[in-house]
Coordinates of C-alpha atoms in Angstrom, one line a residue:
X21 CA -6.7 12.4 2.0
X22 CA -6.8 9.6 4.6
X23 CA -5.8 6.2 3.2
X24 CA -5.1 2.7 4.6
X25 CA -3.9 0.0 2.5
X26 CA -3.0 -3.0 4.5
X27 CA -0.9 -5.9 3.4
X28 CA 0.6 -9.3 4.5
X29 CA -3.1 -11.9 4.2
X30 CA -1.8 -15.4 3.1
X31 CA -2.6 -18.9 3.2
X32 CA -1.0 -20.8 6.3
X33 CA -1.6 -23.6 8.4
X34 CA -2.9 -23.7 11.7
X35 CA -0.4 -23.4 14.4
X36 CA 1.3 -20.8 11.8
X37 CA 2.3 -16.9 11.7
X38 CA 1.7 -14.1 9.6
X39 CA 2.3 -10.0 10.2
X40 CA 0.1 -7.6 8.6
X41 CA 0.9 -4.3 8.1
X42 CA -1.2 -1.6 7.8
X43 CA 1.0 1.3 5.3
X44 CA -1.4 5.2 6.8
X45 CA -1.3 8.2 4.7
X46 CA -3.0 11.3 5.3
X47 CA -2.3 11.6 8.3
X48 CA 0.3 11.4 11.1
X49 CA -0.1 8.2 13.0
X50 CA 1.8 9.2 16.6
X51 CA -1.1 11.3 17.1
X52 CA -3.8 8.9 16.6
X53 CA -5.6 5.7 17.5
X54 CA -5.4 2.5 15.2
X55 CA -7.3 -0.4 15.2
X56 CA -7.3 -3.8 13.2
X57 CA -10.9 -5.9 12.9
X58 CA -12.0 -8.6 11.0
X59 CA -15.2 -10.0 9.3
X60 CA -15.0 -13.6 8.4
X61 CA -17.9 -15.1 6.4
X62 CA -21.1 -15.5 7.2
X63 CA -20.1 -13.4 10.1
X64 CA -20.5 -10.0 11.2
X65 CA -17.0 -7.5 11.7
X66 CA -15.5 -7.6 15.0
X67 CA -12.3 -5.5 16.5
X68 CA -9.5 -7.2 17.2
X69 CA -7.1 -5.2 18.6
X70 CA -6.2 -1.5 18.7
X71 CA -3.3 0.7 19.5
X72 CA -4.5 3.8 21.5
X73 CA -2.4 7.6 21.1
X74 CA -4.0 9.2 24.4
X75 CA -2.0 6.7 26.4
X76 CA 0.3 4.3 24.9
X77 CA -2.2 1.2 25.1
X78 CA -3.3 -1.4 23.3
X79 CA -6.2 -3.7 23.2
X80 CA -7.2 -6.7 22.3
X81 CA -10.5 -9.0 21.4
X82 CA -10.3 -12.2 24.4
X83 CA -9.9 -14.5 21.3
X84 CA -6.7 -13.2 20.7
X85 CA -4.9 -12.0 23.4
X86 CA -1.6 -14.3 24.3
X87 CA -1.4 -14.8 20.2
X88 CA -1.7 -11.4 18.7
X89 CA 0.5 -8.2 18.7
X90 CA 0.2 -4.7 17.6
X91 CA 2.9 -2.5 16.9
X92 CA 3.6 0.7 15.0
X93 CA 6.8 2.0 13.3
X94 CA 6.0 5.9 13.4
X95 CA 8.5 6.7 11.2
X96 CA 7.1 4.3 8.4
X97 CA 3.6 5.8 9.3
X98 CA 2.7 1.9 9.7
X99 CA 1.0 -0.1 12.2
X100 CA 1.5 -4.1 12.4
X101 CA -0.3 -7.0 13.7
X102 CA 1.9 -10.1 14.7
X103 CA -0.3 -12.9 15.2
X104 CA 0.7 -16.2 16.0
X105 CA -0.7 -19.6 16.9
X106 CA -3.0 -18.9 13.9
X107 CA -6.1 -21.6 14.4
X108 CA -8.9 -22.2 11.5
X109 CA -11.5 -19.8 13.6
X110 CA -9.2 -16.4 12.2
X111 CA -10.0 -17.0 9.1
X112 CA -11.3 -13.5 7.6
X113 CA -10.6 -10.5 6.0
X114 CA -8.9 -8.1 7.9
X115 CA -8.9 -4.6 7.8
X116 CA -7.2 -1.4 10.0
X117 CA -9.2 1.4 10.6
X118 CA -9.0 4.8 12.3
X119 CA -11.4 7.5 13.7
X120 CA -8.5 10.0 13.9
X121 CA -9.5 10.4 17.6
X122 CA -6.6 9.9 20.2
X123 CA -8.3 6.8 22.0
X124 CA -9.8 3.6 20.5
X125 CA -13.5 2.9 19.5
X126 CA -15.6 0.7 17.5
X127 CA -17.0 3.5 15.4
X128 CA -13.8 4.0 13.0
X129 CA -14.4 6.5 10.2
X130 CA -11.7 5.7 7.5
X131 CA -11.1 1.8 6.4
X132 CA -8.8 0.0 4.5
X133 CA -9.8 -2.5 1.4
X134 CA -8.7 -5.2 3.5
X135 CA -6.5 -8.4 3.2
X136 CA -7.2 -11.9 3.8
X137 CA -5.6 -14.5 5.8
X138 CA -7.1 -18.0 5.8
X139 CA -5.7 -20.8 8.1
X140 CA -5.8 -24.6 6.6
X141 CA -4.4 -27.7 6.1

């Protein structure tokens, strides 16, 4: 059974950092493509980065690149997101997700519950 509980939302203040992690079971991470999006309110889910098997990449939303990171520890079966610089706008619940396909895509079939992170003064 495929299941992603991720971990690490928090309150911080702009200009802040915070790592998610992202803890996968049911399935072997190496093999397969992992991807983090967020939905703030009002607003509708976007991807914000994603870490593709087939070739070792990683990709990320243009509001984030230069500030966010994602890495995976295979052997912990988790993938993190480093993100730094944190400004008001990334405010949201944010969620990993997979297709169990080798390369990234927006049409992910397993979720996680989420975790919030919220950037204030």
């Amino acid at each position: 059974q495929v299941q992603l509980v991720e971990s690490g939302g928090n309150l911080v203040q702009p200009g802040g950092s915070l790592r998610l992690s992202c803890a996968a079971s049911g399935f072997t991470l190496h093999y397969y493509a992992i991807g983090w999006f967020r939905q703030a309110p009002g607003k509708e889910r976007e991807g914000v980065s994603c870490f593709s098997s087939s070739a070792g990449s990683t990709y990320y939303a243009d509001s984030v690149k230069g500030r966010f990171t994602i890495s995976r520890d295979n052997t912990k079966n988790t993938v993190y997101l480093q993100m730094n610089s944190l400004k008001p706008e990334d405010t949201a619940v944010y969620y990993c997700a997979t297709a169990l396909l080798a390369y990234c895509t927006q049409h992910m079939d397993y979720w996680g519950k989420g975790t919030l992170v919220t950037v204030s003064s």
